[in-house]
Coordinates of C-alpha atoms in Angstrom, one line a residue:
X155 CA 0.0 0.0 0.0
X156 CA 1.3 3.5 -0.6
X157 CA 1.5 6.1 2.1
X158 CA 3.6 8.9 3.8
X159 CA 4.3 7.5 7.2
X160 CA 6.8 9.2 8.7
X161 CA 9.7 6.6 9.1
X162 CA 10.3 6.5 12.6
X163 CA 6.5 5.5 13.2
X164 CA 6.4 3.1 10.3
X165 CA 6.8 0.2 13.2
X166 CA 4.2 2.1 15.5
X167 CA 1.6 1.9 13.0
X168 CA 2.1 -1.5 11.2
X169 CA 1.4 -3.1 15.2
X170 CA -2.1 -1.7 14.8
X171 CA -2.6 -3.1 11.7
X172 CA -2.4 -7.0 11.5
X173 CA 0.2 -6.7 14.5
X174 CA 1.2 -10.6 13.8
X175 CA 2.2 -9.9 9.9
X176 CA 5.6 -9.0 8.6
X177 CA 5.7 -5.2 7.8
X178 CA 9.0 -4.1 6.0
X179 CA 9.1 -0.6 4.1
X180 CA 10.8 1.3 1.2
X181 CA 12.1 4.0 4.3
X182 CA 15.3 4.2 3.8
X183 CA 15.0 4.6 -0.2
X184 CA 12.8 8.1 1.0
X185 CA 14.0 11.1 1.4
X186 CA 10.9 12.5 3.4
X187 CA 8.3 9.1 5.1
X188 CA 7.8 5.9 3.8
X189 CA 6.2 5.7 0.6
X190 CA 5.4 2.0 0.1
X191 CA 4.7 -1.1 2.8
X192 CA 3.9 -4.0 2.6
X193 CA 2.3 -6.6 4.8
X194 CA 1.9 -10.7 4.7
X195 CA 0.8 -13.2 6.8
X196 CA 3.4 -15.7 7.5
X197 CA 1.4 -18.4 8.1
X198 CA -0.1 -18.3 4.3
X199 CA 2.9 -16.5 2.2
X200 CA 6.8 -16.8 2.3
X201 CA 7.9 -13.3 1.2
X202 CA 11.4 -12.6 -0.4
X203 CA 12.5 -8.6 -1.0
X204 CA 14.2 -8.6 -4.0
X205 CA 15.1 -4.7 -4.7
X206 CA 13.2 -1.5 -3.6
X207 CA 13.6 2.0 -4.7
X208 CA 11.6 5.1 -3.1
X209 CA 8.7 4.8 -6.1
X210 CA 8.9 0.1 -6.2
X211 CA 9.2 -3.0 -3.8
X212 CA 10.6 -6.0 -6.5
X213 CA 9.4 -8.7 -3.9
X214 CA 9.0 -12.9 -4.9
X215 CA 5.8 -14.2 -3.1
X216 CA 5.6 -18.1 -2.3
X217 CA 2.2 -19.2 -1.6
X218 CA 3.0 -22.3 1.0
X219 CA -0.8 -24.0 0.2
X220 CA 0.5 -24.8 -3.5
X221 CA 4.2 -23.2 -3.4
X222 CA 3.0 -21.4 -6.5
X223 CA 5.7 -18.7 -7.2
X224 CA 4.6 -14.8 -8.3
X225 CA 6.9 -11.7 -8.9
X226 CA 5.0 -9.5 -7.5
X227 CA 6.1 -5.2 -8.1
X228 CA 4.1 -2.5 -5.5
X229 CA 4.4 0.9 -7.4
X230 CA 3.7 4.2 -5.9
X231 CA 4.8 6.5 -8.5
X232 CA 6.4 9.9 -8.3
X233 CA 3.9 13.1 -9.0
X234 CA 6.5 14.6 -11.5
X235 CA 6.9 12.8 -14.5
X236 CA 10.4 13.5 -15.0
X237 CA 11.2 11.7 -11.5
X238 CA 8.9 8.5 -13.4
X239 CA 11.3 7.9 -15.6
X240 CA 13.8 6.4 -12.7
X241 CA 10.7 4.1 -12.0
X242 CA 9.7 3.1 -15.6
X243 CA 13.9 2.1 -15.8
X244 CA 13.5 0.2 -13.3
X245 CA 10.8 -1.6 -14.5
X246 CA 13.0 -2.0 -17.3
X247 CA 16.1 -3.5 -16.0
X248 CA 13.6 -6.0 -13.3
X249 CA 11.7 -7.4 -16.4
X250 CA 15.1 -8.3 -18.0
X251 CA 15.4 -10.9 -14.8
X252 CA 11.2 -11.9 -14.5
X253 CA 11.5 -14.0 -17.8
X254 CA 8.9 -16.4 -18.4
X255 CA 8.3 -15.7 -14.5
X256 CA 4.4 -14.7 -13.6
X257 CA 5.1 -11.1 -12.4
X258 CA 2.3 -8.6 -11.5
X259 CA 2.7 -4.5 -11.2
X260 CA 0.6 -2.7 -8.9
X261 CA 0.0 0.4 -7.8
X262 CA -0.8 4.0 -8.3
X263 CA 1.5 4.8 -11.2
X264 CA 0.6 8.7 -11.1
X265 CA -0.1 8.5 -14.9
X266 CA -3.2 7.3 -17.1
X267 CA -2.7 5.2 -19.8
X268 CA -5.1 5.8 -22.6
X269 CA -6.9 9.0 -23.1
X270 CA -10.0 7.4 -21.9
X271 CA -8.4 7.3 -18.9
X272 CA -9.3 10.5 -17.7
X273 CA -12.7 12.0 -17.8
X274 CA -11.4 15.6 -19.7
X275 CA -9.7 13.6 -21.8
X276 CA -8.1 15.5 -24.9
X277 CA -7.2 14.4 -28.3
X278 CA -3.2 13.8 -27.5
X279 CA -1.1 12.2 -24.9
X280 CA 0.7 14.0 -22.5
X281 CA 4.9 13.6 -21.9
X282 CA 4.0 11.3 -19.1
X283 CA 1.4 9.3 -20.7
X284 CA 3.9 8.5 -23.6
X285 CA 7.0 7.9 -21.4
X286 CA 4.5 5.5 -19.2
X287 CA 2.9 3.6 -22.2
X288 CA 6.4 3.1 -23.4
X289 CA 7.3 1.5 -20.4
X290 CA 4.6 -0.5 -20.2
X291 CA 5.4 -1.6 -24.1
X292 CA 8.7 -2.7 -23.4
X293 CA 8.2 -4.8 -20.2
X294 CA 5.3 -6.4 -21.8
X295 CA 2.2 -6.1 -19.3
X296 CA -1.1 -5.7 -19.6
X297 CA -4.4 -4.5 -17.3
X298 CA -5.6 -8.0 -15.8
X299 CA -9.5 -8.3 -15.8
X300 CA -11.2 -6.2 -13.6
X301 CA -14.4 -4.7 -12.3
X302 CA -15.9 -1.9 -10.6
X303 CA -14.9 1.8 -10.5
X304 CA -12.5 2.9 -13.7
X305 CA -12.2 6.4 -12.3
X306 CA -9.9 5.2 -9.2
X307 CA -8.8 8.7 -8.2
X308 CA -10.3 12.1 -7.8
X309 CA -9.9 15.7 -6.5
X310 CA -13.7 15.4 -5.0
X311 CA -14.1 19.0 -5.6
X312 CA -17.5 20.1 -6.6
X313 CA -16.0 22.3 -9.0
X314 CA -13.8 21.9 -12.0
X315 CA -13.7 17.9 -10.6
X316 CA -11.1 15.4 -11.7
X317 CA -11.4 11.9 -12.8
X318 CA -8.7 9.9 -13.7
X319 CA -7.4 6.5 -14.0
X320 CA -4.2 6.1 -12.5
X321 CA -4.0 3.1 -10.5
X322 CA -3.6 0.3 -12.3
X323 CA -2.7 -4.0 -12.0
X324 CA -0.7 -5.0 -14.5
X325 CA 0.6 -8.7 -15.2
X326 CA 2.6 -10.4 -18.1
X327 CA 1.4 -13.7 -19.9
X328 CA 3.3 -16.1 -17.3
X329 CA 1.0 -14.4 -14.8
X330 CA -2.2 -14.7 -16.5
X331 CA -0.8 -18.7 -17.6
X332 CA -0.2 -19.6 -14.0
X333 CA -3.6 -17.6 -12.6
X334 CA -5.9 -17.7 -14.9
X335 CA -9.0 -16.8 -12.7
X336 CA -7.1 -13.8 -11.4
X337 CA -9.1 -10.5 -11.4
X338 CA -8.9 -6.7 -9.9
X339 CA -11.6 -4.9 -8.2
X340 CA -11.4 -1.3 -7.9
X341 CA -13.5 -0.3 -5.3
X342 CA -15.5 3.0 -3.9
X343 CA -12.9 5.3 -2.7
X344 CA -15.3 6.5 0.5
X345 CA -13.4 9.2 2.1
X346 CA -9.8 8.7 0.0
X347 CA -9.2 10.1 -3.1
X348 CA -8.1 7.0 -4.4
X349 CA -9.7 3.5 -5.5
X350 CA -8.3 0.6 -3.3
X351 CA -6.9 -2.3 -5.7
X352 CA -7.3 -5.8 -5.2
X353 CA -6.3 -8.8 -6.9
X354 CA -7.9 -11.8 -6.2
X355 CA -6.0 -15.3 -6.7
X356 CA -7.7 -18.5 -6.8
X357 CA -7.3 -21.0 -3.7
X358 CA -7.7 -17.8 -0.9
X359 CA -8.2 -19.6 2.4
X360 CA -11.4 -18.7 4.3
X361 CA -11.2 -16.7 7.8
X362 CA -11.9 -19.4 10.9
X363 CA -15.0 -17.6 12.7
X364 CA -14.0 -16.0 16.1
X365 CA -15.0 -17.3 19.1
X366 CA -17.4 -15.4 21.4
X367 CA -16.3 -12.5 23.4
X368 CA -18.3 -10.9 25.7
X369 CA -18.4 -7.2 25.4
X370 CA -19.8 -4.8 28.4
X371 CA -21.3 -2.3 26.1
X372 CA -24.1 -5.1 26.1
X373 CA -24.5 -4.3 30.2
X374 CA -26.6 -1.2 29.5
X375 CA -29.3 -2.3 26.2
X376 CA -32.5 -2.9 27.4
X377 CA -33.4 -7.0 27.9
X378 CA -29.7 -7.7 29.4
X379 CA -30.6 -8.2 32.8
X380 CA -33.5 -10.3 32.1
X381 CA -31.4 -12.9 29.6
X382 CA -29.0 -13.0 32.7
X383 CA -32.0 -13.8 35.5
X384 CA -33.5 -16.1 33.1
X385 CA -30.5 -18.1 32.8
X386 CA -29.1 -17.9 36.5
X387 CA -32.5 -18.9 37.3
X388 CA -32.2 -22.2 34.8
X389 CA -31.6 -25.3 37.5
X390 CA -28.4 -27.0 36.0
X391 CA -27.4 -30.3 38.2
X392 CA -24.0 -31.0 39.3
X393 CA -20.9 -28.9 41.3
X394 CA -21.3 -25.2 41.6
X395 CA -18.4 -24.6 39.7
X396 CA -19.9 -26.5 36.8
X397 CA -23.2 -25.1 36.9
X398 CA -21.6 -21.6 36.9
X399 CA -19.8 -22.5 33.5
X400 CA -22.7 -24.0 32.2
X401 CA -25.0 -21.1 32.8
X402 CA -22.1 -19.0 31.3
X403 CA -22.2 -21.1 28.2
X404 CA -26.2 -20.4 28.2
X405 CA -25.8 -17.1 27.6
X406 CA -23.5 -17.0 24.8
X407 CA -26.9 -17.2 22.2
X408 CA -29.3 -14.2 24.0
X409 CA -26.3 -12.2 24.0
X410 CA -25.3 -13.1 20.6
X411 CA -28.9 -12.4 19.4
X412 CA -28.7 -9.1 22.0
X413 CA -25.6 -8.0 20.2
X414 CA -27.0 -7.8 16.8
X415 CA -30.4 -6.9 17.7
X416 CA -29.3 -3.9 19.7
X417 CA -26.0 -3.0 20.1
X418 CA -24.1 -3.9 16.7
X419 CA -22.7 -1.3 15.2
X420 CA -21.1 -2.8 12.7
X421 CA -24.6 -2.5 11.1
X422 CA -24.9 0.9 11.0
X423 CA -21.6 0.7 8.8
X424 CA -22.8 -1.5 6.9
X425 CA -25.7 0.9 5.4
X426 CA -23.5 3.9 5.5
X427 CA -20.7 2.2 3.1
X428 CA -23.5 0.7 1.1
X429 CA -25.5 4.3 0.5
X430 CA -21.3 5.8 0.5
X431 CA -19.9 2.9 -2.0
X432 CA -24.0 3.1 -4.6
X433 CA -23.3 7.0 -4.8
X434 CA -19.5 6.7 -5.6
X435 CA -20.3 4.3 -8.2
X436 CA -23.3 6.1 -9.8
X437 CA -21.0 9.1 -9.8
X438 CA -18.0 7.7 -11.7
X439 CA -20.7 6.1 -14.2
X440 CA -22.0 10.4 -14.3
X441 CA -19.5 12.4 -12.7
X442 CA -21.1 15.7 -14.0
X443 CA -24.5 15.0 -12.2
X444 CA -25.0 17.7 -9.4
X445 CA -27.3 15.7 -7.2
X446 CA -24.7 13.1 -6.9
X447 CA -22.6 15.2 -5.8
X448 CA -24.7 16.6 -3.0
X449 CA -25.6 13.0 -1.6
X450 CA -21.9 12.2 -1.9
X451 CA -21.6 14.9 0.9
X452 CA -23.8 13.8 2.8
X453 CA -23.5 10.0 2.8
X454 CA -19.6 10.7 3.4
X455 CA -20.8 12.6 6.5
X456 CA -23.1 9.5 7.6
X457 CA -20.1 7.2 7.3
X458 CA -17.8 8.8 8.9
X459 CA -20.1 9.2 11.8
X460 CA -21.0 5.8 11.6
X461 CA -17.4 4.7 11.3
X462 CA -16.4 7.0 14.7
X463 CA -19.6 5.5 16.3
X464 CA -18.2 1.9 15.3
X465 CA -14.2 3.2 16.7
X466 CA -15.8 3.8 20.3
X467 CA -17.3 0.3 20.6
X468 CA -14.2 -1.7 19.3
X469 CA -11.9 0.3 21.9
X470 CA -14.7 -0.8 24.8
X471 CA -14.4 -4.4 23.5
X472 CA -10.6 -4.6 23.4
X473 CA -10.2 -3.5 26.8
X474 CA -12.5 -7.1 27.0
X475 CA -10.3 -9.2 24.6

């Protein structure tokens, strides 16, 4: 992912975010914050740096379910396009080692592609557009399938607004011969002004569900202390200390059903990022369109509130975990 981290709180910030993964970062290639980390979980992915520069991070992922092998490139291009030329060289002299390798780019390149890659789109390429189709010529990529948003970034001003195109996966035919059900999905950008990037590769292992955790926000919703009378008053046979832990196992369900009925606010994100992520993509389909715009305000607002709303419950229930 691209960012500007300052890089003496790179290691500060990548322990709140998946604190068990490997974090390593392009900080010392940057003359001002980190530019580029990334993150993998050990336990799925053996991850090999290969080279980094302060716009790439040349790294060789081994998947350990099928020790399948990708070259995988994380791009976060330089605004100026004279400083893109260093990266598109790059690119150059890391193809000349990938082969027949499968080798993906991603990343925000800073550049479209095509003129239809921006929404004022004129009738020539630009110096940058040129240098980066070049590039892209020579190390013999393409755009991988993909779906939703084309627009991935955005100056989300009301006036004179911007729409371009400038985050892009890229893979070579290797990549495509050795994934073939690969896709990208750009998605809503919400309250960014860019589109996060996936790629999706076959065989993804699915998340075990968590166990139950009992959070005290639940203490105060109405019907709490009559789930816990009902089920003290349950007569369980046996040792005390067993029918304590059998009532306690009781009351996992009602405060399950509790939790979502009345105090899940994951819910209330839910709708917000659904009515947030619907407007975003009905405004990159008519970016012109005034009342879009309008309701984009607004829902942003609702999420945000919703997301803050959501940030005060998960700090009372980690104080339970």
């Amino acid at each position: 992912m691209e960012t500007h981290v300052d890089a003496s709180k790179v290691s500060d910030v990548c322990r709140k975010v998946c604190n068990s993964w490997s974090w390593p970062s392009n900080a010392v290639c940057c003359s001002k914050g980190t530019r580029i980390m990334v993150g993998w979980d050990a336990n799925l992915v053996d991850v090999m740096m290969l080279s980094q520069s302060d716009q790439v991070m040349h790294t060789q992922v081994v998947f350990k379910l099928d020790q399948k092998t990708l070259f995988c490139s994380f791009v976060f291009a330089d605004n100026h396009y004279k400083n893109r030329r260093l990266l598109w060289s790059n690119l150059c002299i890391h193809h000349s080692f990938m082969k027949d390798n499968p080798w993906v780019v991603m990343g925000d390149f800073n550049s479209s592609l095509f003129l239809e890659d921006s929404l004022a789109s004129t009738s020539s390429s630009s110096i940058g557009m040129r240098d980066f189709k070049e590039c892209v010529n020579k190390i013999e990529v393409f755009d991988i399938n993909s779906s939703g948003l084309h627009y991935t970034w955005t100056n989300k001003q009301k006036q004179g607004a911007v729409f371009k195109k400038i985050d892009r996966i890229l893979g070579n035919n290797s990549f495509i011969d050795h994934f073939p059900t690969a896709a990208a999905s750009f998605h809503p950008y919400r309250i960014s002004d860019h589109s996060p990037c996936i790629l999706g590769l076959p065989n993804v292992t699915k998340e075990k569900p968590k166990p139950f955790k009992f959070v005290n926000l639940l203490v105060n919703k109405k019907g709490f202390s009559d789930e816990v009378k009902r089920v003290s008053d349950t007569q369980v046979q046996g040792f005390m200390m067993y029918q304590v832990v059998q009532k306690l196992k009781a009351l996992k369900r009602p405060m399950r059903k509790l939790f979502k009925q009345q105090g899940n606010l994951h819910e209330k994100v839910k709708v917000a990022r659904k009515n947030l992520d619907d407007c975003q993509r009905a405004l990159d389909a008519d970016p012109t369109r005034l009342e879009l715009k309008n309701q984009h305000a607004t829902f942003v607002s609702m999420y945000m509130e919703a997301v803050k709303d959501e940030a005060l419950f998960m700090q009372q229930k980690s104080k339970v975990d």
